mmCIF file of C-alpha atoms in Angstrom:
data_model
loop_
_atom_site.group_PDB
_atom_site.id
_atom_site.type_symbol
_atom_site.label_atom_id
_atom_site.label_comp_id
_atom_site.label_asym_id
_atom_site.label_seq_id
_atom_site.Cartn_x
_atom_site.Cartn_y
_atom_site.Cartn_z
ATOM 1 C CA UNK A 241 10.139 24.385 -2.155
ATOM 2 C CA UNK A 242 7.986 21.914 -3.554
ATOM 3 C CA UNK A 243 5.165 20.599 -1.363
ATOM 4 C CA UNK A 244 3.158 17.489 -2.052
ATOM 5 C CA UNK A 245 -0.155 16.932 -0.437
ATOM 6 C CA UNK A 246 -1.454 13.295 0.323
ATOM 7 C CA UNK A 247 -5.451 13.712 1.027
ATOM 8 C CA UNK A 248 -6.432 10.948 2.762
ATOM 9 C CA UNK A 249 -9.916 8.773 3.976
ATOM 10 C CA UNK A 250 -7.858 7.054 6.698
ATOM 11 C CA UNK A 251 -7.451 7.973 10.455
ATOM 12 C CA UNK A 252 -6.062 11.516 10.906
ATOM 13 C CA UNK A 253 -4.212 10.609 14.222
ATOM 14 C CA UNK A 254 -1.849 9.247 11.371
ATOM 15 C CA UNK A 255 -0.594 12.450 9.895
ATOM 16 C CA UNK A 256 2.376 12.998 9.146
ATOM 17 C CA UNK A 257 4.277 15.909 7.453
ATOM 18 C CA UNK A 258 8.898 16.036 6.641
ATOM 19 C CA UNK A 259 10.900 18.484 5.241
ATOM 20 C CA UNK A 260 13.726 16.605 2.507
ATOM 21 C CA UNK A 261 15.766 17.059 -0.175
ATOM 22 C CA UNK A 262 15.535 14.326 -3.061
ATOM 23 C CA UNK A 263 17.851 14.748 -6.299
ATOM 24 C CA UNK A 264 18.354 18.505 -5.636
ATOM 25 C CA UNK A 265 14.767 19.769 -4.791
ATOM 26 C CA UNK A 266 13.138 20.191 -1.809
ATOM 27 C CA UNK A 267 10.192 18.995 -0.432
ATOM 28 C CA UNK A 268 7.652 19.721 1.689
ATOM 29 C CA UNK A 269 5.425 16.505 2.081
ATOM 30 C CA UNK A 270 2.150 16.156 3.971
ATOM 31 C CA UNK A 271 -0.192 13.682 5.069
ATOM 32 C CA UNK A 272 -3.574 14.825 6.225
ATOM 33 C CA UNK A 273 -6.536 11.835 6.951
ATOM 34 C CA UNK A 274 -9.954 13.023 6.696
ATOM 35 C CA UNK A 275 -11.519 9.980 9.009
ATOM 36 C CA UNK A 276 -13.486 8.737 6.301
ATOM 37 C CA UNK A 277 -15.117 11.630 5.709
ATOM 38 C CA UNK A 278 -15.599 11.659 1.676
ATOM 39 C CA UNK A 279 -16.639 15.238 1.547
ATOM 40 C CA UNK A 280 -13.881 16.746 3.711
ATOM 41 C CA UNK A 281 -11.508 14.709 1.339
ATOM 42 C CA UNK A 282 -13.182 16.483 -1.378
ATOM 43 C CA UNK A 283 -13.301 19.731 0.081
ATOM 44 C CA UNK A 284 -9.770 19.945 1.031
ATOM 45 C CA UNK A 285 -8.556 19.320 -2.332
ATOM 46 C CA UNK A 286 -10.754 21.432 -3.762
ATOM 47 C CA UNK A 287 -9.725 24.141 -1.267
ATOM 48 C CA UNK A 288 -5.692 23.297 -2.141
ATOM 49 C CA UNK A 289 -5.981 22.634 -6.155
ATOM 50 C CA UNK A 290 -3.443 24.942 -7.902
ATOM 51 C CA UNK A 291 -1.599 25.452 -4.449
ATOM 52 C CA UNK A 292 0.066 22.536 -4.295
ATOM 53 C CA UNK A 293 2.597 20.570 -7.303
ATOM 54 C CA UNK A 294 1.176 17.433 -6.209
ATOM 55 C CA UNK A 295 -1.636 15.333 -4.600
ATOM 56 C CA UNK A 296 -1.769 12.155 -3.622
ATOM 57 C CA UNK A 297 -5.094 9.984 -2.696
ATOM 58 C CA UNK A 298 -4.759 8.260 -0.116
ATOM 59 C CA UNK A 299 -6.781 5.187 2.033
ATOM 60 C CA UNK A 300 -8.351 4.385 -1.689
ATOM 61 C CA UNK A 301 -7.485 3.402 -4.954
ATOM 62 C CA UNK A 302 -8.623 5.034 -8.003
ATOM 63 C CA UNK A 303 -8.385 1.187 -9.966
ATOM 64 C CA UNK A 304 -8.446 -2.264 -9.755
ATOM 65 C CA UNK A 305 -6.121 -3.289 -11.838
ATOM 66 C CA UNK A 306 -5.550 -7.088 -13.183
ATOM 67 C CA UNK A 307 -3.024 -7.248 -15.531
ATOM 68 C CA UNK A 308 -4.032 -4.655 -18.645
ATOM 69 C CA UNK A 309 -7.541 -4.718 -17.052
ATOM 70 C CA UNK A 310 -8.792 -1.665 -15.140
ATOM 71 C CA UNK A 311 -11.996 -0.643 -13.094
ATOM 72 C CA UNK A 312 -12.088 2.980 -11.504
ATOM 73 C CA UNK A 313 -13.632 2.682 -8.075
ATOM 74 C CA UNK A 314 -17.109 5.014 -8.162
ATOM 75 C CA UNK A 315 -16.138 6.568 -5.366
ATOM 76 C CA UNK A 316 -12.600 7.359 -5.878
ATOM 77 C CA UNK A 317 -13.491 9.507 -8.743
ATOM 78 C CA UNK A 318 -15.291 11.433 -7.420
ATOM 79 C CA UNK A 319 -12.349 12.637 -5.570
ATOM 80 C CA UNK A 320 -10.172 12.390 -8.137
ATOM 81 C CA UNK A 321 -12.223 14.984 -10.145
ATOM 82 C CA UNK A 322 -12.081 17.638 -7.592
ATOM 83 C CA UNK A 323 -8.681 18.014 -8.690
ATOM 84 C CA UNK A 324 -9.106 20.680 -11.786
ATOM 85 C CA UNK A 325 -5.554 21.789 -11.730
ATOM 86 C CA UNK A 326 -3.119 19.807 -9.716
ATOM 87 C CA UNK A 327 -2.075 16.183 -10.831
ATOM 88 C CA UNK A 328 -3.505 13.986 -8.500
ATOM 89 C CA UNK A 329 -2.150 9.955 -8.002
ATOM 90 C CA UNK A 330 -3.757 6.906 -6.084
ATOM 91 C CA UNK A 331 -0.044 5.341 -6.066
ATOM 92 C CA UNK A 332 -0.632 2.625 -8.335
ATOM 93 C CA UNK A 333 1.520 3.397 -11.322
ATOM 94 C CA UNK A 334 4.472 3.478 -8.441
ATOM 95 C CA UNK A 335 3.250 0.726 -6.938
ATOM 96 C CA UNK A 336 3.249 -1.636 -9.954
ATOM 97 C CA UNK A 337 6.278 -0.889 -10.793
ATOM 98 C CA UNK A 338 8.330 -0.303 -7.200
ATOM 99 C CA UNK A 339 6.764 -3.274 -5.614
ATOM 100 C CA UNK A 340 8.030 -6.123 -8.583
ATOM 101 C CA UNK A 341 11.364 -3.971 -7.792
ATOM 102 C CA UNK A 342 11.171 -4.555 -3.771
ATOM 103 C CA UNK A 343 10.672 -8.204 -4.238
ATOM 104 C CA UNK A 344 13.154 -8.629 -6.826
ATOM 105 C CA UNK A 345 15.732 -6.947 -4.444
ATOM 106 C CA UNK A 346 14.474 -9.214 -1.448
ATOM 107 C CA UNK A 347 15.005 -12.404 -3.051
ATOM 108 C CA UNK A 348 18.461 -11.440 -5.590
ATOM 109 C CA UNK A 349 20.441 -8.877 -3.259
ATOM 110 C CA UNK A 350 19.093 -9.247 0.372
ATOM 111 C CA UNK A 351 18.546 -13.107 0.043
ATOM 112 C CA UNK A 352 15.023 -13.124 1.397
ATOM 113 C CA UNK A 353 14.400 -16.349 -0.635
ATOM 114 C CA UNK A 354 10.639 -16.516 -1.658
ATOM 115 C CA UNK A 355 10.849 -19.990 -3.241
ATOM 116 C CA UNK A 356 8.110 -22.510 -1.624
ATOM 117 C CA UNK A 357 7.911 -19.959 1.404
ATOM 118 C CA UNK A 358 4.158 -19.821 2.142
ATOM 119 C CA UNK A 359 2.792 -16.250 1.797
ATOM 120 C CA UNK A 360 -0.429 -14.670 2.497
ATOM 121 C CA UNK A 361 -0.755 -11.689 0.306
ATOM 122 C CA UNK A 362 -3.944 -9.895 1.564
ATOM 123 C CA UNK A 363 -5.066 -8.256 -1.554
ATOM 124 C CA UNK A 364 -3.782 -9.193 -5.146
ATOM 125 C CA UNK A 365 -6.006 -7.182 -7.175
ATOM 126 C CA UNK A 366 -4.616 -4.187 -4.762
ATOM 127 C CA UNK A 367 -0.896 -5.005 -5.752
ATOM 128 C CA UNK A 368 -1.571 -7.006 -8.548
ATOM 129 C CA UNK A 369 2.365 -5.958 -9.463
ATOM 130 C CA UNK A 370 3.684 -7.827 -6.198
ATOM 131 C CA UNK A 371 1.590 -10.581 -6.520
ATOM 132 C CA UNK A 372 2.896 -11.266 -10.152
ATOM 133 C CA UNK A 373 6.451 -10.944 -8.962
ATOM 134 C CA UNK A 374 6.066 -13.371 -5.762
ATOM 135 C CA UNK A 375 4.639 -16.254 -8.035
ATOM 136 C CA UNK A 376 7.444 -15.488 -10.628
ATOM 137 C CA UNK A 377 9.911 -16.359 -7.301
ATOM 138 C CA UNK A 378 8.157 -19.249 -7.136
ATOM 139 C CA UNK A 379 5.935 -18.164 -3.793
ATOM 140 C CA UNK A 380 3.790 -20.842 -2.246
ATOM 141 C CA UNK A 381 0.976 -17.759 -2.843
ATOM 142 C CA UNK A 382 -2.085 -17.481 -0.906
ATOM 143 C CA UNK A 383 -4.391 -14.207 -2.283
ATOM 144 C CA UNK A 384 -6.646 -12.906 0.403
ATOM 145 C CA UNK A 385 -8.868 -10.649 -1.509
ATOM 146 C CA UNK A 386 -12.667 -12.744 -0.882
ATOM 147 C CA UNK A 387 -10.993 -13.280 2.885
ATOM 148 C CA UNK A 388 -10.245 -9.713 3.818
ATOM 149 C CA UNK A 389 -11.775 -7.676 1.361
ATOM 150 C CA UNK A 390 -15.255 -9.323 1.410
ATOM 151 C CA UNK A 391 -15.071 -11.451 4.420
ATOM 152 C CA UNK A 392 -15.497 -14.953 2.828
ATOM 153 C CA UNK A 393 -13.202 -17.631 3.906
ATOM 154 C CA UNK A 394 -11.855 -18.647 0.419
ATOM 155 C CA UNK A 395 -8.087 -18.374 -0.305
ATOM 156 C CA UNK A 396 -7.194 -17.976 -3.903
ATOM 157 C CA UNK A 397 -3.617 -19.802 -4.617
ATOM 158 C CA UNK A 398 -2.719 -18.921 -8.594
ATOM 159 C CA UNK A 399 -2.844 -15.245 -10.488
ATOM 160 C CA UNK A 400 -4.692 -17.080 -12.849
ATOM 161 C CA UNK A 401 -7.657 -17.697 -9.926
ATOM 162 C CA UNK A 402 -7.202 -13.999 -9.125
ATOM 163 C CA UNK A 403 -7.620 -13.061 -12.719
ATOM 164 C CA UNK A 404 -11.375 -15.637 -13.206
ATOM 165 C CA UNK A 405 -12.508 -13.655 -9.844
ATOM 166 C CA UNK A 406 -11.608 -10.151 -10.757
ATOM 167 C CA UNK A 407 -13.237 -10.750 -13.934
ATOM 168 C CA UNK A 408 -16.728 -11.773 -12.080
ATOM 169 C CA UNK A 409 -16.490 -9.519 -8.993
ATOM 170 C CA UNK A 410 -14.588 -6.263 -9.817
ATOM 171 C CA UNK A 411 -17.092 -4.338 -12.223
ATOM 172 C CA UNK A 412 -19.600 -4.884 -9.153
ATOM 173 C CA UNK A 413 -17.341 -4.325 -6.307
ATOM 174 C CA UNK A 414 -16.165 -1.083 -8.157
ATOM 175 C CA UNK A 415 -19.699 0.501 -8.054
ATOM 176 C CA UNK A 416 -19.692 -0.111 -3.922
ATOM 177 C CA UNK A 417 -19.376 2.418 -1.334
ATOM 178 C CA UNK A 418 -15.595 1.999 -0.294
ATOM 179 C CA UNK A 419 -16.357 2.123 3.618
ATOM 180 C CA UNK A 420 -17.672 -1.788 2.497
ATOM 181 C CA UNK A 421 -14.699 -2.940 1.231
ATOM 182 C CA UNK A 422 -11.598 -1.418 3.252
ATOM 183 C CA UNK A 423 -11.364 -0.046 6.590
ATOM 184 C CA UNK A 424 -11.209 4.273 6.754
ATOM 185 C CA UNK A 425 -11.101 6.716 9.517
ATOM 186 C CA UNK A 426 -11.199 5.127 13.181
ATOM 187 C CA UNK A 427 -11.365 1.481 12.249
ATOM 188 C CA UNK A 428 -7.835 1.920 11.329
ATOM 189 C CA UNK A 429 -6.383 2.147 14.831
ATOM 190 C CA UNK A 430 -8.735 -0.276 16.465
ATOM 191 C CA UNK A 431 -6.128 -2.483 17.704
ATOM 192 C CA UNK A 432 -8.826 -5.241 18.844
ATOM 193 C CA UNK A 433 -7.669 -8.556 18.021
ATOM 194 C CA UNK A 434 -10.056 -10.864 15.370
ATOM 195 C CA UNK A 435 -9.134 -14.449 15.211
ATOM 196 C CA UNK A 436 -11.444 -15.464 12.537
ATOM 197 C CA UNK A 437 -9.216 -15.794 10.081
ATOM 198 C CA UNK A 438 -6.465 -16.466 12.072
ATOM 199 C CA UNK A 439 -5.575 -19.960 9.965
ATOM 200 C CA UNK A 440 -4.533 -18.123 7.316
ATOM 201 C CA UNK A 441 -1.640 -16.197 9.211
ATOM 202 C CA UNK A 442 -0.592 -18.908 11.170
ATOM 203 C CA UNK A 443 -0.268 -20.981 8.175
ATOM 204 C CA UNK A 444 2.307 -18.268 6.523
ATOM 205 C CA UNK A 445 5.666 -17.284 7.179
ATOM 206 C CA UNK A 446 5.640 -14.024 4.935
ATOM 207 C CA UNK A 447 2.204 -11.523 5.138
ATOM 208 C CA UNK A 448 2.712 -9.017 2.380
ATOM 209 C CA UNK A 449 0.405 -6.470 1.487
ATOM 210 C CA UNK A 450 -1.995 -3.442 2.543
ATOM 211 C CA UNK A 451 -1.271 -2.383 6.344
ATOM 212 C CA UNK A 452 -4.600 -1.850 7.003
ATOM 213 C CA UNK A 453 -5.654 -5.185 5.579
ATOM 214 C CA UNK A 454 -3.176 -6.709 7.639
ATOM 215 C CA UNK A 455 -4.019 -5.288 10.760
ATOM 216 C CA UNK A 456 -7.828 -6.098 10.359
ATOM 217 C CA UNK A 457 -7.642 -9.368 11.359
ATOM 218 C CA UNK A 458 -4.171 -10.132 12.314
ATOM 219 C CA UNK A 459 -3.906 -12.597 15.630
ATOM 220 C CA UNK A 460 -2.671 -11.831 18.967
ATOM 221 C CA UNK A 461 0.629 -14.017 18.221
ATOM 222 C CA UNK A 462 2.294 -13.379 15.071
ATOM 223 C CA UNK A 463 6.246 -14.883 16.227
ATOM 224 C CA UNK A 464 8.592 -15.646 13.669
ATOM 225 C CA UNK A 465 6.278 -13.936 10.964
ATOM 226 C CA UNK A 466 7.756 -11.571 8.188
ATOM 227 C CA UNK A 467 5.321 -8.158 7.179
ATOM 228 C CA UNK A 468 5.967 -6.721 3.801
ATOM 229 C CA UNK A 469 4.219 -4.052 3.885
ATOM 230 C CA UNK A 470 3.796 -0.064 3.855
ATOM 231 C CA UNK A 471 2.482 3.482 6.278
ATOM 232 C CA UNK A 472 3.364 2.055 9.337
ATOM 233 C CA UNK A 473 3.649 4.199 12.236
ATOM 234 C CA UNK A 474 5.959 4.035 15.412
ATOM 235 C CA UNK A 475 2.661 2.884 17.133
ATOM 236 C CA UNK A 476 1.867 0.352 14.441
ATOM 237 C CA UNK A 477 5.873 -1.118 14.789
ATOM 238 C CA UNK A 478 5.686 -1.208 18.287
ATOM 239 C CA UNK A 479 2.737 -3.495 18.171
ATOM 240 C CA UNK A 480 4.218 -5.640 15.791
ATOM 241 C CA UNK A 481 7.111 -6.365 17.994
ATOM 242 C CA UNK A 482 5.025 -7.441 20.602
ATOM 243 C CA UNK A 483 2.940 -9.603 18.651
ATOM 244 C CA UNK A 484 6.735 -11.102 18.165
ATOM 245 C CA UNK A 485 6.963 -10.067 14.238
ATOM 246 C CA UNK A 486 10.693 -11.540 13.445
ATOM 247 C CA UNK A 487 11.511 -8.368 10.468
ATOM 248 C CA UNK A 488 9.453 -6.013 9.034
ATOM 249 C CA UNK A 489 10.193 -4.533 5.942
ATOM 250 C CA UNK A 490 8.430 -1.469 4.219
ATOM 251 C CA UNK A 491 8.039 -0.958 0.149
ATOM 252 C CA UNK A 492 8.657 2.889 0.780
ATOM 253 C CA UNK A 493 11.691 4.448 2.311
ATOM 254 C CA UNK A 494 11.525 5.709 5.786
ATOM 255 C CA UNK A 495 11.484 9.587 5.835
ATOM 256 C CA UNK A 496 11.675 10.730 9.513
ATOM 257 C CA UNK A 497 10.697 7.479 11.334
ATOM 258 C CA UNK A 498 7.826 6.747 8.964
ATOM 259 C CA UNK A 499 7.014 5.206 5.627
ATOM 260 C CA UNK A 500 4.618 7.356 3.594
ATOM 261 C CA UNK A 501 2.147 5.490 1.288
ATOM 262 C CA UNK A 502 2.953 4.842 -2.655
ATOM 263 C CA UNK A 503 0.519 7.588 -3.592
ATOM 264 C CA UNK A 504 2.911 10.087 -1.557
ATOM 265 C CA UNK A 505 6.074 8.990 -2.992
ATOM 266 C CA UNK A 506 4.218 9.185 -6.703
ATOM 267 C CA UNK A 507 2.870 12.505 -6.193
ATOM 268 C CA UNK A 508 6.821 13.546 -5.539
ATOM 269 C CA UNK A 509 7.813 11.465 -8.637
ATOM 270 C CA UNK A 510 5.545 13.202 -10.572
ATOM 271 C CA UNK A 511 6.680 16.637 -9.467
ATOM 272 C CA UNK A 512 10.601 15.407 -10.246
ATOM 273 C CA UNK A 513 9.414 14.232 -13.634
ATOM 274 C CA UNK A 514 7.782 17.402 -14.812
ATOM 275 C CA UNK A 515 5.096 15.283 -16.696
ATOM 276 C CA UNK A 516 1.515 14.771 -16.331
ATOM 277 C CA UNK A 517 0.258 11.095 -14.445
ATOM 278 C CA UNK A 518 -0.535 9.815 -17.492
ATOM 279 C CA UNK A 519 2.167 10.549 -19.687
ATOM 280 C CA UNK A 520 5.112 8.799 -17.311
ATOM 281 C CA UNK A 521 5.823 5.563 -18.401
ATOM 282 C CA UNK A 522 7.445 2.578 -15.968
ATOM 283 C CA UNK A 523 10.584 3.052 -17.392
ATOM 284 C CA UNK A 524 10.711 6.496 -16.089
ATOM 285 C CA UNK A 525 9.340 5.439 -12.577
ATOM 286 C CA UNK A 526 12.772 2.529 -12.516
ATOM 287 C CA UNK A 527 14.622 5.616 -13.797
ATOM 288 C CA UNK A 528 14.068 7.398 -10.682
ATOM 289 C CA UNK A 529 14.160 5.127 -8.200
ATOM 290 C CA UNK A 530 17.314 4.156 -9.874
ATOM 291 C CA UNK A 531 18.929 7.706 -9.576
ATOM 292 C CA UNK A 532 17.297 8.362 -6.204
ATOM 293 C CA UNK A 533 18.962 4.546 -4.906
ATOM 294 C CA UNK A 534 15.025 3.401 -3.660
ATOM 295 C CA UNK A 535 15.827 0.610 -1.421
ATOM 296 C CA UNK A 536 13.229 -1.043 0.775
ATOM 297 C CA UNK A 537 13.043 0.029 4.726
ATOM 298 C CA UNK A 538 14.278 -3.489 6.456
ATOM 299 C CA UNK A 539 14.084 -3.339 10.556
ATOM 300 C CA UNK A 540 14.513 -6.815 12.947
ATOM 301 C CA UNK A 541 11.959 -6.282 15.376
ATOM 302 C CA UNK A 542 12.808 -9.455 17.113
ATOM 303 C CA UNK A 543 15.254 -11.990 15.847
ATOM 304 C CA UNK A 544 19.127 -11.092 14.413
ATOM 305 C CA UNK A 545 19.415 -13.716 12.027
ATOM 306 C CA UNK A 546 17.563 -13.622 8.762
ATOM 307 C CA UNK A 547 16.491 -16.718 6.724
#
């Protein structure tokens, strides 16, 4: 059996761990959160390199990526290097490449229309593939990353603004400890609500992007609203229904009642590729997707119809 590992700086009341079978093989695939704790997260993988086929990294991304542009988070490498023997992923080569598919599918096959719907997309430079494909739908695109990643109130509305304030911000931002920039460990199931940026929501119909992100600052009313999103738990959909979200729909398949993170579902891509990280190309990511039939997780929390 092959067994993927996905090491984690988020909460560890969120782990998660399923048994499957994908194109033949089978899979044993774990999530284990660290609570923000850096050195447990380095630790642990240190402990399991060579053990496992596959790690993922999870609550942190080893780039920003803009485009062909790249900046490797300080702190991400360092966890990244105490892998020695076992390929290790962040979920962004996936996630560029299965998130342009997601939308694609939404608007062409499901008929989730994207054209002049307002959406807030909390982070661009985190899914810089997503946000590229939601403008290309013609997306009336709001990019969140000064609002919720560094707490100023300024919306960015073209990939082209996204692109001017990566270029200024990310080779600083990179060099900062992550705990400033994203929320790890406990602050990921504070379920407080935090209206100061409530506009922002109200004025979408479609919030797309990093659950965690979302969650920071989302309002106590959220009806008729549409999450795109990703590693949501029972707990986190049952919220969401009550908050009156109309459909939520996750970029990763739902494998026993939950929807691992892209750098899970890239460590087992890796493993059914039999190539190093580096060496697997986007064509081979569609390829397997394509074989496997990846389809987005859709669920009506609160309405039947669909528009």
């Amino acid at each position: 059996m092959k067994h993927v590992i996905s090491i984690s700086l988020g909460s560890s009341s969120r782990n998660h761990s399923v048994e499957t079978e994908i194109l033949g093989h089978k899979f044993r695939i774990e999530r284990i959160g660290t609570d923000g704790d850096m050195k447990k997260a380095v630790d642990l993988i240190k402990e399991l390199d060579g053990k496992v086929d596959a790690f993922g990294m999870g609550g942190i991304d080893l780039y920003i990526a803009i485009g062909s542009r790249r900046y490797m988070l300080r702190d991400a490498a360092k966890i990244a290097r105490a892998a020695e023997k076992t390929p290790i992923v962040d979920g962004s080569g996936l996630k560029n490449t299965l998130e342009r598919k997601v939308i694609e599918y939404l608007n062409n096959e499901y008929g989730l229309k994207f054209k002049d719907r307002k959406v807030l997309l909390v982070c661009g430079m985190d899914r810089f593939g997503m946000a590229e494909s939601l403008a290309k739908f013609g997306s009336d695109l709001v990019l969140g990353d000064f609002i919720f990643a560094l707490g100023i109130p300024i919306p960015l509305r073209s990939l082209r603004a996204l692109g001017n304030a990566a270029a200024v911000l990310a080779p600083i931002v990179s060099q900062l400890p992550f705990k400033y920039l994203y929320p790890t460990g406990s602050k990921q199931e504070e379920d407080k609500t935090n209206p100061r940026f409530s506009r922002f929501y109200d004025r979408a119909e479609i919030i797309a992007g990093d659950y965690h992100f979302i969650k920071k600052y989302m309002p106590a009313r959220m009806d008729g609203k549409i999450i795109i999103t990703n590693t949501v738990t029972e707990r986190d959909i049952e919220m969401l229904k009550q908050k009156g979200v109309k459909l939520l729909i996750t970029t990763t398949p739902n494998l026993n009642g939950r929807s691992f993170g892209t750098n899970v579902m890239e460590a087992v891509f890796v493993v059914l590729s039999e190539k190093r990280p580096g060496e697997i190309t986007p064509a081979d990511y569609e390829a397997l997707m394509d074989k496997i039939g990846f389809k987005p997780r859709i669920e009506v929390l609160n309405e039947k119809a669909v528009s």
